[in-house]
mmCIF file of C-alpha atoms in Angstrom:
data_model
loop_
_atom_site.group_PDB
_atom_site.id
_atom_site.type_symbol
_atom_site.label_atom_id
_atom_site.label_comp_id
_atom_site.label_asym_id
_atom_site.label_seq_id
_atom_site.Cartn_x
_atom_site.Cartn_y
_atom_site.Cartn_z
ATOM 1 C CA MET B 1 -30.072 -7.655 28.327
ATOM 2 C CA PRO B 2 -30.341 -4.218 26.650
ATOM 3 C CA LEU B 3 -29.484 -1.145 28.699
ATOM 4 C CA GLU B 4 -32.328 1.120 29.799
ATOM 5 C CA LEU B 5 -31.228 4.626 28.866
ATOM 6 C CA SER B 6 -34.544 6.480 28.696
ATOM 7 C CA ASN B 7 -34.361 7.642 32.337
ATOM 8 C CA ARG B 8 -30.657 8.358 32.422
ATOM 9 C CA THR B 9 -29.505 11.909 33.208
ATOM 10 C CA TRP B 10 -26.931 13.089 30.718
ATOM 11 C CA PRO B 11 -24.270 15.715 31.528
ATOM 12 C CA GLN B 12 -25.240 19.224 30.449
ATOM 13 C CA ARG B 13 -22.881 21.578 28.638
ATOM 14 C CA ASP B 14 -22.418 25.008 30.114
ATOM 15 C CA PRO B 15 -24.143 27.434 27.692
ATOM 16 C CA VAL B 16 -21.785 30.233 28.748
ATOM 17 C CA LEU B 17 -18.737 28.203 27.771
ATOM 18 C CA GLN B 18 -20.421 27.093 24.573
ATOM 19 C CA GLY B 19 -20.702 30.681 23.419
ATOM 20 C CA LYS B 20 -17.043 31.612 23.918
ATOM 21 C CA PRO B 21 -14.798 31.996 20.843
ATOM 22 C CA GLU B 22 -12.213 29.676 22.406
ATOM 23 C CA THR B 23 -14.775 26.853 22.336
ATOM 24 C CA ALA B 24 -15.389 27.392 18.636
ATOM 25 C CA GLU B 25 -11.647 27.378 18.007
ATOM 26 C CA LEU B 26 -11.326 24.108 19.936
ATOM 27 C CA VAL B 27 -14.035 22.541 17.770
ATOM 28 C CA ARG B 28 -12.306 23.749 14.603
ATOM 29 C CA SER B 29 -8.998 22.375 15.875
ATOM 30 C CA ALA B 30 -10.553 18.947 16.423
ATOM 31 C CA ALA B 31 -12.025 19.007 12.918
ATOM 32 C CA ARG B 32 -8.562 19.657 11.479
ATOM 33 C CA THR B 33 -7.547 16.229 12.761
ATOM 34 C CA PHE B 34 -9.280 14.602 9.808
ATOM 35 C CA VAL B 35 -8.829 14.779 6.046
ATOM 36 C CA SER B 36 -11.071 17.623 4.891
ATOM 37 C CA GLU B 37 -10.414 17.791 1.150
ATOM 38 C CA GLY B 38 -11.528 15.405 -1.543
ATOM 39 C CA ALA B 39 -14.039 12.630 -0.851
ATOM 40 C CA LEU B 40 -13.775 9.407 1.135
ATOM 41 C CA VAL B 41 -15.811 6.201 0.934
ATOM 42 C CA CYS B 42 -15.256 3.198 3.196
ATOM 43 C CA LYS B 43 -16.073 -0.187 1.668
ATOM 44 C CA GLU B 44 -16.621 -3.419 3.576
ATOM 45 C CA ILE B 45 -15.568 -6.679 1.948
ATOM 46 C CA ASN B 46 -18.975 -8.358 2.112
ATOM 47 C CA PHE B 47 -20.568 -7.933 -1.354
ATOM 48 C CA ASN B 48 -22.448 -4.808 -0.281
ATOM 49 C CA GLY B 49 -23.846 -6.501 2.815
ATOM 50 C CA GLN B 50 -25.048 -9.642 1.041
ATOM 51 C CA MET B 51 -22.183 -11.945 2.104
ATOM 52 C CA ALA B 52 -20.408 -12.803 5.333
ATOM 53 C CA PRO B 53 -17.282 -10.643 5.709
ATOM 54 C CA LEU B 54 -13.754 -11.926 5.970
ATOM 55 C CA PRO B 55 -13.058 -13.824 9.221
ATOM 56 C CA ARG B 56 -12.082 -11.337 11.923
ATOM 57 C CA GLU B 57 -8.699 -12.926 12.672
ATOM 58 C CA SER B 58 -7.849 -13.104 8.973
ATOM 59 C CA SER B 59 -8.988 -9.679 7.820
ATOM 60 C CA ALA B 60 -5.881 -7.462 8.008
ATOM 61 C CA ILE B 61 -5.317 -6.261 4.434
ATOM 62 C CA THR B 62 -1.607 -6.412 3.620
ATOM 63 C CA SER B 63 -1.429 -6.531 -0.200
ATOM 64 C CA LEU B 64 -3.261 -4.792 -3.044
ATOM 65 C CA ALA B 65 -2.894 -4.993 -6.826
ATOM 66 C CA MET B 66 -4.976 -3.755 -9.752
ATOM 67 C CA THR B 67 -5.882 -5.056 -13.206
ATOM 68 C CA ASP B 68 -8.820 -4.878 -15.637
ATOM 69 C CA GLY B 69 -10.919 -2.525 -13.515
ATOM 70 C CA CYS B 70 -10.537 -4.581 -10.339
ATOM 71 C CA VAL B 71 -8.483 -4.198 -7.194
ATOM 72 C CA TYR B 72 -7.392 -7.534 -5.783
ATOM 73 C CA GLY B 73 -6.163 -7.917 -2.252
ATOM 74 C CA ALA B 74 -4.726 -10.436 0.169
ATOM 75 C CA THR B 75 -4.956 -10.490 3.948
ATOM 76 C CA SER B 76 -2.753 -11.804 6.738
ATOM 77 C CA GLY B 77 -3.673 -13.500 10.002
ATOM 78 C CA GLU B 78 -4.804 -16.986 10.923
ATOM 79 C CA GLU B 79 -5.366 -17.481 7.191
ATOM 80 C CA SER B 80 -4.538 -15.394 4.162
ATOM 81 C CA TRP B 81 -7.647 -14.613 2.115
ATOM 82 C CA LEU B 82 -7.903 -13.377 -1.452
ATOM 83 C CA PHE B 83 -10.616 -10.831 -2.249
ATOM 84 C CA GLN B 84 -11.836 -8.870 -5.252
ATOM 85 C CA TYR B 85 -13.012 -5.265 -5.413
ATOM 86 C CA ALA B 86 -14.668 -4.531 -8.763
ATOM 87 C CA LEU B 87 -14.625 -0.795 -9.486
ATOM 88 C CA LEU B 88 -16.983 -0.891 -12.470
ATOM 89 C CA PRO B 89 -20.092 1.243 -11.812
ATOM 90 C CA TYR B 90 -22.609 -1.484 -12.649
ATOM 91 C CA CYS B 91 -20.999 -4.048 -10.335
ATOM 92 C CA GLU B 92 -19.001 -2.108 -7.758
ATOM 93 C CA ALA B 93 -18.620 -4.528 -4.880
ATOM 94 C CA ALA B 94 -15.897 -5.976 -2.682
ATOM 95 C CA LEU B 95 -16.223 -9.637 -1.847
ATOM 96 C CA PRO B 96 -14.143 -12.456 -0.361
ATOM 97 C CA LEU B 97 -13.009 -15.056 -2.889
ATOM 98 C CA ALA B 98 -11.279 -17.847 -0.936
ATOM 99 C CA PRO B 99 -8.483 -18.540 1.536
ATOM 100 C CA ILE B 100 -5.083 -18.926 -0.129
ATOM 101 C CA PRO B 101 -3.860 -22.505 0.425
ATOM 102 C CA ASP B 102 -0.918 -22.918 2.826
ATOM 103 C CA ALA B 103 -0.655 -19.190 3.524
ATOM 104 C CA ARG B 104 -1.019 -16.994 6.585
ATOM 105 C CA ALA B 105 0.705 -13.820 5.391
ATOM 106 C CA VAL B 106 1.020 -12.051 2.033
ATOM 107 C CA THR B 107 2.809 -8.736 2.596
ATOM 108 C CA ARG B 108 2.831 -6.339 -0.356
ATOM 109 C CA SER B 109 3.528 -9.343 -2.549
ATOM 110 C CA LEU B 110 0.516 -9.559 -4.843
ATOM 111 C CA VAL B 111 0.905 -8.983 -8.591
ATOM 112 C CA ALA B 112 -2.060 -8.613 -10.967
ATOM 113 C CA MET B 113 -1.775 -9.473 -14.663
ATOM 114 C CA PRO B 114 -4.283 -8.898 -17.501
ATOM 115 C CA GLY B 115 -7.062 -11.446 -17.658
ATOM 116 C CA HIS B 116 -7.515 -11.509 -13.871
ATOM 117 C CA VAL B 117 -4.425 -13.665 -13.349
ATOM 118 C CA LEU B 118 -2.671 -13.064 -10.041
ATOM 119 C CA TYR B 119 0.713 -14.038 -8.657
ATOM 120 C CA GLY B 120 1.673 -13.768 -5.029
ATOM 121 C CA GLY B 121 4.290 -14.641 -2.465
ATOM 122 C CA THR B 122 3.691 -15.885 1.065
ATOM 123 C CA CYS B 123 5.685 -14.751 4.095
ATOM 124 C CA ASP B 124 5.008 -17.320 6.800
ATOM 125 C CA PRO B 125 7.404 -18.016 9.717
ATOM 126 C CA GLU B 126 8.456 -21.377 8.276
ATOM 127 C CA GLY B 127 9.164 -19.866 4.855
ATOM 128 C CA GLY B 128 7.353 -18.718 1.753
ATOM 129 C CA HIS B 129 6.418 -19.781 -1.745
ATOM 130 C CA LEU B 130 4.978 -18.326 -4.922
ATOM 131 C CA PHE B 131 1.427 -19.035 -5.979
ATOM 132 C CA LYS B 132 -0.809 -18.336 -8.953
ATOM 133 C CA ALA B 133 -4.510 -17.482 -8.725
ATOM 134 C CA THR B 134 -6.842 -17.356 -11.713
ATOM 135 C CA VAL B 135 -10.144 -15.540 -11.219
ATOM 136 C CA SER B 136 -13.016 -16.218 -13.602
ATOM 137 C CA GLY B 137 -15.743 -13.653 -13.863
ATOM 138 C CA LEU B 138 -16.861 -10.499 -12.127
ATOM 139 C CA PRO B 139 -19.662 -10.148 -9.609
ATOM 140 C CA GLY B 140 -23.025 -10.062 -11.354
ATOM 141 C CA ASP B 141 -25.330 -7.075 -11.329
ATOM 142 C CA VAL B 142 -25.290 -6.171 -7.634
ATOM 143 C CA ILE B 143 -28.989 -5.343 -7.750
ATOM 144 C CA GLN B 144 -29.922 -8.695 -9.270
ATOM 145 C CA GLU B 145 -27.499 -11.499 -8.419
ATOM 146 C CA TRP B 146 -26.170 -13.474 -11.366
ATOM 147 C CA GLY B 147 -23.444 -15.468 -9.649
ATOM 148 C CA PHE B 148 -20.049 -14.802 -8.147
ATOM 149 C CA PRO B 149 -16.483 -15.016 -9.433
ATOM 150 C CA ARG B 150 -14.584 -18.266 -8.965
ATOM 151 C CA VAL B 151 -10.887 -18.668 -8.222
ATOM 152 C CA SER B 152 -8.405 -21.500 -8.648
ATOM 153 C CA PHE B 153 -4.959 -21.663 -7.036
ATOM 154 C CA GLU B 154 -1.687 -23.240 -8.108
ATOM 155 C CA ARG B 155 1.367 -23.538 -5.892
ATOM 156 C CA LEU B 156 4.623 -22.557 -7.594
ATOM 157 C CA ALA B 157 8.259 -22.504 -6.498
ATOM 158 C CA ALA B 158 9.834 -21.662 -3.152
ATOM 159 C CA PRO B 159 12.683 -19.459 -4.464
ATOM 160 C CA VAL B 160 14.712 -19.412 -1.217
ATOM 161 C CA PRO B 161 13.762 -22.314 1.078
ATOM 162 C CA GLY B 162 13.091 -21.283 4.668
ATOM 163 C CA GLU B 163 12.609 -17.587 3.843
ATOM 164 C CA GLY B 164 9.393 -15.675 3.347
ATOM 165 C CA ILE B 165 8.753 -13.391 0.387
ATOM 166 C CA LEU B 166 8.712 -9.807 1.598
ATOM 167 C CA ARG B 167 8.154 -8.049 -1.734
ATOM 168 C CA LEU B 168 7.094 -9.208 -5.189
ATOM 169 C CA VAL B 169 7.013 -7.083 -8.362
ATOM 170 C CA ALA B 170 6.406 -7.963 -12.017
ATOM 171 C CA SER B 171 8.811 -6.766 -14.683
ATOM 172 C CA ARG B 172 7.422 -4.229 -17.123
ATOM 173 C CA ASP B 173 7.368 -6.775 -19.922
ATOM 174 C CA SER B 174 5.308 -9.119 -17.682
ATOM 175 C CA GLU B 175 7.727 -11.977 -18.378
ATOM 176 C CA ARG B 176 9.303 -12.294 -14.934
ATOM 177 C CA LEU B 177 8.605 -11.749 -11.265
ATOM 178 C CA PHE B 178 11.265 -10.222 -9.045
ATOM 179 C CA GLY B 179 11.129 -10.782 -5.311
ATOM 180 C CA LEU B 180 12.904 -9.995 -2.068
ATOM 181 C CA THR B 181 13.116 -12.428 0.859
ATOM 182 C CA ASN B 182 12.493 -11.407 4.445
ATOM 183 C CA GLN B 183 15.580 -12.683 6.299
ATOM 184 C CA THR B 184 18.686 -12.263 4.178
ATOM 185 C CA GLY B 185 17.326 -9.795 1.628
ATOM 186 C CA THR B 186 17.931 -12.181 -1.254
ATOM 187 C CA ILE B 187 16.680 -11.007 -4.647
ATOM 188 C CA PHE B 188 15.311 -13.672 -6.972
ATOM 189 C CA ALA B 189 13.740 -13.768 -10.422
ATOM 190 C CA TYR B 190 10.966 -16.130 -11.504
ATOM 191 C CA ASP B 191 10.498 -16.707 -15.225
ATOM 192 C CA LEU B 192 6.769 -17.030 -15.899
ATOM 193 C CA ARG B 193 7.267 -18.874 -19.181
ATOM 194 C CA GLU B 194 9.898 -21.357 -18.018
ATOM 195 C CA ARG B 195 8.397 -21.522 -14.498
ATOM 196 C CA GLN B 196 11.823 -21.486 -12.901
ATOM 197 C CA ALA B 197 13.310 -19.352 -10.119
ATOM 198 C CA ARG B 198 16.845 -17.974 -10.125
ATOM 199 C CA VAL B 199 18.651 -16.352 -7.186
ATOM 200 C CA LEU B 200 20.402 -13.102 -8.161
ATOM 201 C CA GLY B 201 22.129 -12.229 -4.896
ATOM 202 C CA GLN B 202 21.720 -10.353 -1.627
ATOM 203 C CA VAL B 203 20.989 -6.647 -1.282
ATOM 204 C CA ASP B 204 23.315 -6.132 1.676
ATOM 205 C CA PRO B 205 26.151 -8.256 3.118
ATOM 206 C CA ILE B 206 24.957 -7.688 6.701
ATOM 207 C CA HIS B 207 21.284 -8.223 5.773
ATOM 208 C CA PHE B 208 20.269 -4.645 6.638
ATOM 209 C CA PHE B 209 17.970 -3.988 3.709
ATOM 210 C CA SER B 210 14.743 -2.178 2.872
ATOM 211 C CA PRO B 211 11.502 -3.814 1.641
ATOM 212 C CA VAL B 212 11.656 -1.983 -1.699
ATOM 213 C CA LEU B 213 12.105 -3.135 -5.305
ATOM 214 C CA VAL B 214 11.561 -0.724 -8.219
ATOM 215 C CA GLU B 215 12.157 -1.064 -11.979
ATOM 216 C CA ASP B 216 12.701 1.969 -14.198
ATOM 217 C CA ARG B 217 11.741 2.268 -17.866
ATOM 218 C CA GLU B 218 15.253 1.183 -18.934
ATOM 219 C CA GLY B 219 14.844 -2.174 -17.191
ATOM 220 C CA VAL B 220 17.175 -1.311 -14.307
ATOM 221 C CA TRP B 221 16.056 -2.394 -10.837
ATOM 222 C CA TYR B 222 16.742 -0.544 -7.591
ATOM 223 C CA ALA B 223 16.929 -1.693 -3.974
ATOM 224 C CA PHE B 224 18.380 -0.241 -0.771
ATOM 225 C CA GLY B 225 20.929 -1.604 1.675
ATOM 226 C CA SER B 226 22.446 -0.402 4.945
ATOM 227 C CA ALA B 227 22.839 3.326 5.587
ATOM 228 C CA GLY B 228 20.483 4.088 2.701
ATOM 229 C CA ARG B 229 22.879 2.906 -0.010
ATOM 230 C CA LEU B 230 21.229 2.578 -3.416
ATOM 231 C CA MET B 231 21.763 -0.803 -5.062
ATOM 232 C CA ARG B 232 20.945 -1.583 -8.683
ATOM 233 C CA PHE B 233 20.869 -4.508 -11.047
ATOM 234 C CA SER B 234 19.344 -5.638 -14.325
ATOM 235 C CA PRO B 235 18.576 -9.062 -15.771
ATOM 236 C CA PHE B 236 21.713 -8.651 -17.894
ATOM 237 C CA MET B 237 24.054 -7.863 -14.978
ATOM 238 C CA GLU B 238 25.955 -10.648 -13.249
ATOM 239 C CA THR B 239 25.900 -9.060 -9.788
ATOM 240 C CA ILE B 240 23.983 -6.527 -7.730
ATOM 241 C CA GLU B 241 25.928 -3.271 -7.861
ATOM 242 C CA ALA B 242 26.429 -1.050 -4.815
ATOM 243 C CA THR B 243 26.322 2.533 -6.114
ATOM 244 C CA ASP B 244 27.921 5.628 -4.601
ATOM 245 C CA LEU B 245 24.509 7.148 -3.809
ATOM 246 C CA ARG B 246 23.130 7.194 -0.269
ATOM 247 C CA VAL B 247 19.803 8.477 1.036
ATOM 248 C CA GLU B 248 20.537 10.384 4.229
ATOM 249 C CA CYS B 249 18.467 10.104 7.408
ATOM 250 C CA PHE B 250 18.374 12.030 10.694
ATOM 251 C CA PRO B 251 21.810 12.264 12.373
ATOM 252 C CA GLY B 252 22.410 9.253 14.591
ATOM 253 C CA ARG B 253 19.555 7.228 13.121
ATOM 254 C CA GLY B 254 21.573 5.456 10.446
ATOM 255 C CA PRO B 255 21.603 2.077 12.249
ATOM 256 C CA TYR B 256 17.801 2.149 12.444
ATOM 257 C CA ALA B 257 16.403 3.983 9.416
ATOM 258 C CA LYS B 258 15.248 2.045 6.371
ATOM 259 C CA ILE B 259 13.512 3.012 3.154
ATOM 260 C CA ALA B 260 9.932 1.865 3.746
ATOM 261 C CA ALA B 261 8.186 2.998 0.551
ATOM 262 C CA ALA B 262 9.053 4.034 -3.000
ATOM 263 C CA ALA B 263 7.247 5.349 -6.077
ATOM 264 C CA LEU B 264 8.801 6.065 -9.474
ATOM 265 C CA ASP B 265 7.608 8.908 -11.709
ATOM 266 C CA ASP B 266 8.591 7.900 -15.236
ATOM 267 C CA ALA B 267 7.933 11.375 -16.644
ATOM 268 C CA SER B 268 10.380 13.204 -14.381
ATOM 269 C CA ARG B 269 12.649 10.209 -13.612
ATOM 270 C CA ARG B 270 12.193 10.878 -9.917
ATOM 271 C CA LEU B 271 12.312 7.933 -7.543
ATOM 272 C CA TYR B 272 10.363 9.112 -4.493
ATOM 273 C CA LEU B 273 11.353 7.527 -1.181
ATOM 274 C CA GLY B 274 9.956 7.534 2.341
ATOM 275 C CA ASP B 275 11.900 6.151 5.288
ATOM 276 C CA THR B 276 10.991 4.723 8.682
ATOM 277 C CA GLU B 277 11.967 8.016 10.351
ATOM 278 C CA GLY B 278 9.382 9.929 8.318
ATOM 279 C CA LEU B 279 11.650 11.709 5.827
ATOM 280 C CA LEU B 280 10.505 12.127 2.225
ATOM 281 C CA SER B 281 13.051 12.564 -0.566
ATOM 282 C CA TYR B 282 13.638 11.630 -4.168
ATOM 283 C CA VAL B 283 16.481 10.365 -6.288
ATOM 284 C CA ASP B 284 16.893 12.159 -9.612
ATOM 285 C CA LEU B 285 17.921 9.226 -11.796
ATOM 286 C CA ASP B 286 19.116 11.497 -14.614
ATOM 287 C CA GLU B 287 21.240 13.846 -12.505
ATOM 288 C CA TRP B 288 22.109 11.050 -10.028
ATOM 289 C CA ARG B 289 21.475 13.037 -6.860
ATOM 290 C CA VAL B 290 19.248 12.865 -3.788
ATOM 291 C CA VAL B 291 16.876 15.758 -3.035
ATOM 292 C CA PRO B 292 15.327 15.885 0.467
ATOM 293 C CA LEU B 293 11.734 17.161 0.612
ATOM 294 C CA GLY B 294 10.999 17.186 4.332
ATOM 295 C CA LYS B 295 9.006 15.347 6.972
ATOM 296 C CA PRO B 296 5.311 15.422 6.006
ATOM 297 C CA VAL B 297 3.912 14.040 9.274
ATOM 298 C CA ALA B 298 5.314 14.772 12.716
ATOM 299 C CA LEU B 299 4.273 11.405 14.141
ATOM 300 C CA GLY B 300 6.790 9.119 12.523
ATOM 301 C CA GLY B 301 7.675 6.809 9.687
ATOM 302 C CA ILE B 302 6.305 6.794 6.151
ATOM 303 C CA ASP B 303 4.441 3.602 5.285
ATOM 304 C CA HIS B 304 3.257 3.857 1.657
ATOM 305 C CA LEU B 305 3.600 6.077 -1.424
ATOM 306 C CA VAL B 306 1.557 6.229 -4.643
ATOM 307 C CA LEU B 307 1.704 8.529 -7.668
ATOM 308 C CA LEU B 308 -1.338 9.882 -9.473
ATOM 309 C CA PRO B 309 -1.373 10.347 -13.258
ATOM 310 C CA ASP B 310 -1.135 14.132 -12.783
ATOM 311 C CA GLY B 311 2.127 13.830 -10.810
ATOM 312 C CA ARG B 312 0.821 14.320 -7.292
ATOM 313 C CA LEU B 313 2.369 12.041 -4.696
ATOM 314 C CA TYR B 314 0.203 10.716 -1.862
ATOM 315 C CA GLY B 315 1.327 8.668 1.090
ATOM 316 C CA THR B 316 0.563 7.539 4.612
ATOM 317 C CA ALA B 317 2.743 7.969 7.668
ATOM 318 C CA GLY B 318 2.604 7.482 11.418
ATOM 319 C CA SER B 319 0.872 4.116 11.767
ATOM 320 C CA ARG B 320 3.630 2.745 13.999
ATOM 321 C CA GLU B 321 3.086 5.566 16.483
ATOM 322 C CA GLY B 322 -0.720 5.851 16.376
ATOM 323 C CA MET B 323 -3.253 6.656 13.672
ATOM 324 C CA ALA B 324 -1.803 6.971 10.190
ATOM 325 C CA HIS B 325 -2.069 10.342 8.446
ATOM 326 C CA LEU B 326 -2.539 10.947 4.739
ATOM 327 C CA PHE B 327 -0.180 13.468 3.127
ATOM 328 C CA VAL B 328 0.357 14.916 -0.336
ATOM 329 C CA TYR B 329 3.321 16.357 -2.217
ATOM 330 C CA GLN B 330 2.733 18.546 -5.283
ATOM 331 C CA PRO B 331 5.910 18.942 -7.390
ATOM 332 C CA ARG B 332 4.707 22.338 -8.497
ATOM 333 C CA PRO B 333 4.738 24.507 -6.430
ATOM 334 C CA GLY B 334 6.666 22.040 -4.206
ATOM 335 C CA ALA B 335 4.015 21.892 -1.478
ATOM 336 C CA LEU B 336 4.157 19.121 1.137
ATOM 337 C CA ARG B 337 1.062 18.888 3.359
ATOM 338 C CA ASP B 338 -0.232 16.667 6.143
ATOM 339 C CA LEU B 339 -3.911 16.111 5.318
ATOM 340 C CA GLY B 340 -4.845 14.336 8.549
ATOM 341 C CA VAL B 341 -6.497 11.095 9.629
ATOM 342 C CA LEU B 342 -8.851 9.233 7.294
ATOM 343 C CA CYS B 343 -12.373 9.247 8.731
ATOM 344 C CA ALA B 344 -15.252 8.083 6.537
ATOM 345 C CA THR B 345 -18.993 8.439 7.037
ATOM 346 C CA THR B 346 -20.030 6.724 3.772
ATOM 347 C CA GLU B 347 -20.724 3.823 3.167
ATOM 348 C CA LYS B 348 -19.557 2.826 6.626
ATOM 349 C CA PRO B 349 -18.691 5.228 9.468
ATOM 350 C CA TRP B 350 -15.101 4.187 10.176
ATOM 351 C CA TYR B 351 -11.723 5.501 11.337
ATOM 352 C CA GLY B 352 -8.566 4.131 9.744
ATOM 353 C CA TYR B 353 -5.617 3.423 12.037
ATOM 354 C CA ARG B 354 -3.074 1.608 9.870
ATOM 355 C CA TYR B 355 -2.843 0.438 6.271
ATOM 356 C CA GLY B 356 -1.122 -2.575 4.790
ATOM 357 C CA ASP B 357 -0.993 -1.322 1.200
ATOM 358 C CA MET B 358 -2.356 1.329 -1.148
ATOM 359 C CA VAL B 359 -2.815 1.605 -4.918
ATOM 360 C CA ALA B 360 -3.848 4.360 -7.329
ATOM 361 C CA THR B 361 -6.222 3.755 -10.237
ATOM 362 C CA PRO B 362 -5.667 5.233 -13.728
ATOM 363 C CA GLU B 363 -8.533 7.660 -13.008
ATOM 364 C CA GLY B 364 -6.821 8.999 -9.873
ATOM 365 C CA ARG B 365 -8.737 7.171 -7.133
ATOM 366 C CA ILE B 366 -6.622 5.909 -4.230
ATOM 367 C CA VAL B 367 -7.580 2.643 -2.540
ATOM 368 C CA LEU B 368 -6.104 1.885 0.886
ATOM 369 C CA GLY B 369 -6.350 -1.495 2.609
ATOM 370 C CA GLU B 370 -6.753 -1.371 6.381
ATOM 371 C CA ALA B 371 -4.317 -3.694 8.187
ATOM 372 C CA ASP B 372 -6.485 -4.318 11.231
ATOM 373 C CA HIS B 373 -9.293 -6.501 12.557
ATOM 374 C CA LEU B 374 -12.382 -6.100 10.367
ATOM 375 C CA GLY B 375 -10.171 -4.523 7.709
ATOM 376 C CA CYS B 376 -12.016 -2.250 5.285
ATOM 377 C CA LEU B 377 -11.111 -0.560 2.013
ATOM 378 C CA PHE B 378 -10.817 3.235 2.038
ATOM 379 C CA ASN B 379 -11.506 4.919 -1.305
ATOM 380 C CA TYR B 380 -10.007 8.398 -1.419
ATOM 381 C CA PHE B 381 -10.946 10.719 -4.284
ATOM 382 C CA PRO B 382 -8.452 13.618 -4.325
ATOM 383 C CA PRO B 383 -9.702 17.087 -5.251
ATOM 384 C CA LEU B 384 -9.385 18.154 -8.861
ATOM 385 C CA LEU B 385 -6.508 20.447 -9.674
ATOM 386 C CA ALA B 386 -7.381 24.023 -10.541
ATOM 387 C CA ALA B 387 -6.984 25.002 -14.182
ATOM 388 C CA GLY B 388 -3.674 26.634 -14.934
ATOM 389 C CA ASN B 389 -1.786 24.766 -12.213
ATOM 390 C CA PRO B 390 0.090 22.061 -14.163
ATOM 391 C CA ILE B 391 2.046 19.336 -12.447
ATOM 392 C CA GLU B 392 5.426 18.255 -13.678
#
């Protein structure tokens, strides 16, 4: 039965207090909680309101990947669903495609290839496997429906039986997939042409590893073991090499801190890193040194990092302690700023608490997938840089 509110007496605000400068300052302070630069659009995954959304218990977005003008995503929960977000102006819409067979979790393990071909890795309690998804078509004109995309799935190998796939990345030549398992930190390679998996080794002998895999332009791959030690390997190396480089954390937090996110800037050869304690730093791969940048958000650990084409680094932090904040680092002039909590009023009024993944488009848009019930997509459009302020 609906509530009858027409006769209810609402509390009145004291007009004297309302006029005091301290009240205005309090209002301004509350407004500073939220991101106040750039533009933000929240997108539901329901074909612009014309389809049923993802099932509530299967709607936490935990993987994103981009190809051919589309962001593809996978969720985790009772089922893992695949969805498509077409960014093209004439058919911009996010819509569910289908549940991924035999999958309940896909965690930052979705890879998008040209031609709308996707590869992914599952991370279920009983173990994980690779799969291939082929998507045919884009959503029709969203004003006049002309059909929906279709998807077909193919189950591939289980590289390490009994272990889930924590991270999956494609090599730059698109010939192989490299992955990291969730229990022992085993790195494997999957040859897409031969359709065979090969185990390369473990990141750390005591299985204290970070969920990060990055390839540089020389074909060298990087991972991180215990105490922030940088590990590296290439397809031509017989073993995974433990280097002499370590990424420091807060004193006394070595047994707990892990590298949680990484982003490589090919132009400057900087490998940006964010750890679970909230510290941001980078490894200069040419000078082979670690440069600490600071702690962008007071709340806690860094979750995700993405680079824009102009060199700006954006990330999220603090989701394990409360609502995640968005932050930005500008290499020139070296500014590191906490931008606040993401709060959208268009297309859907929505607060974002935590995010399972984020990607940046070639045009500089950032798409964040909400890892929560009724997960939505947050589109953040950063402000344009002022003329005469180049980024390295």
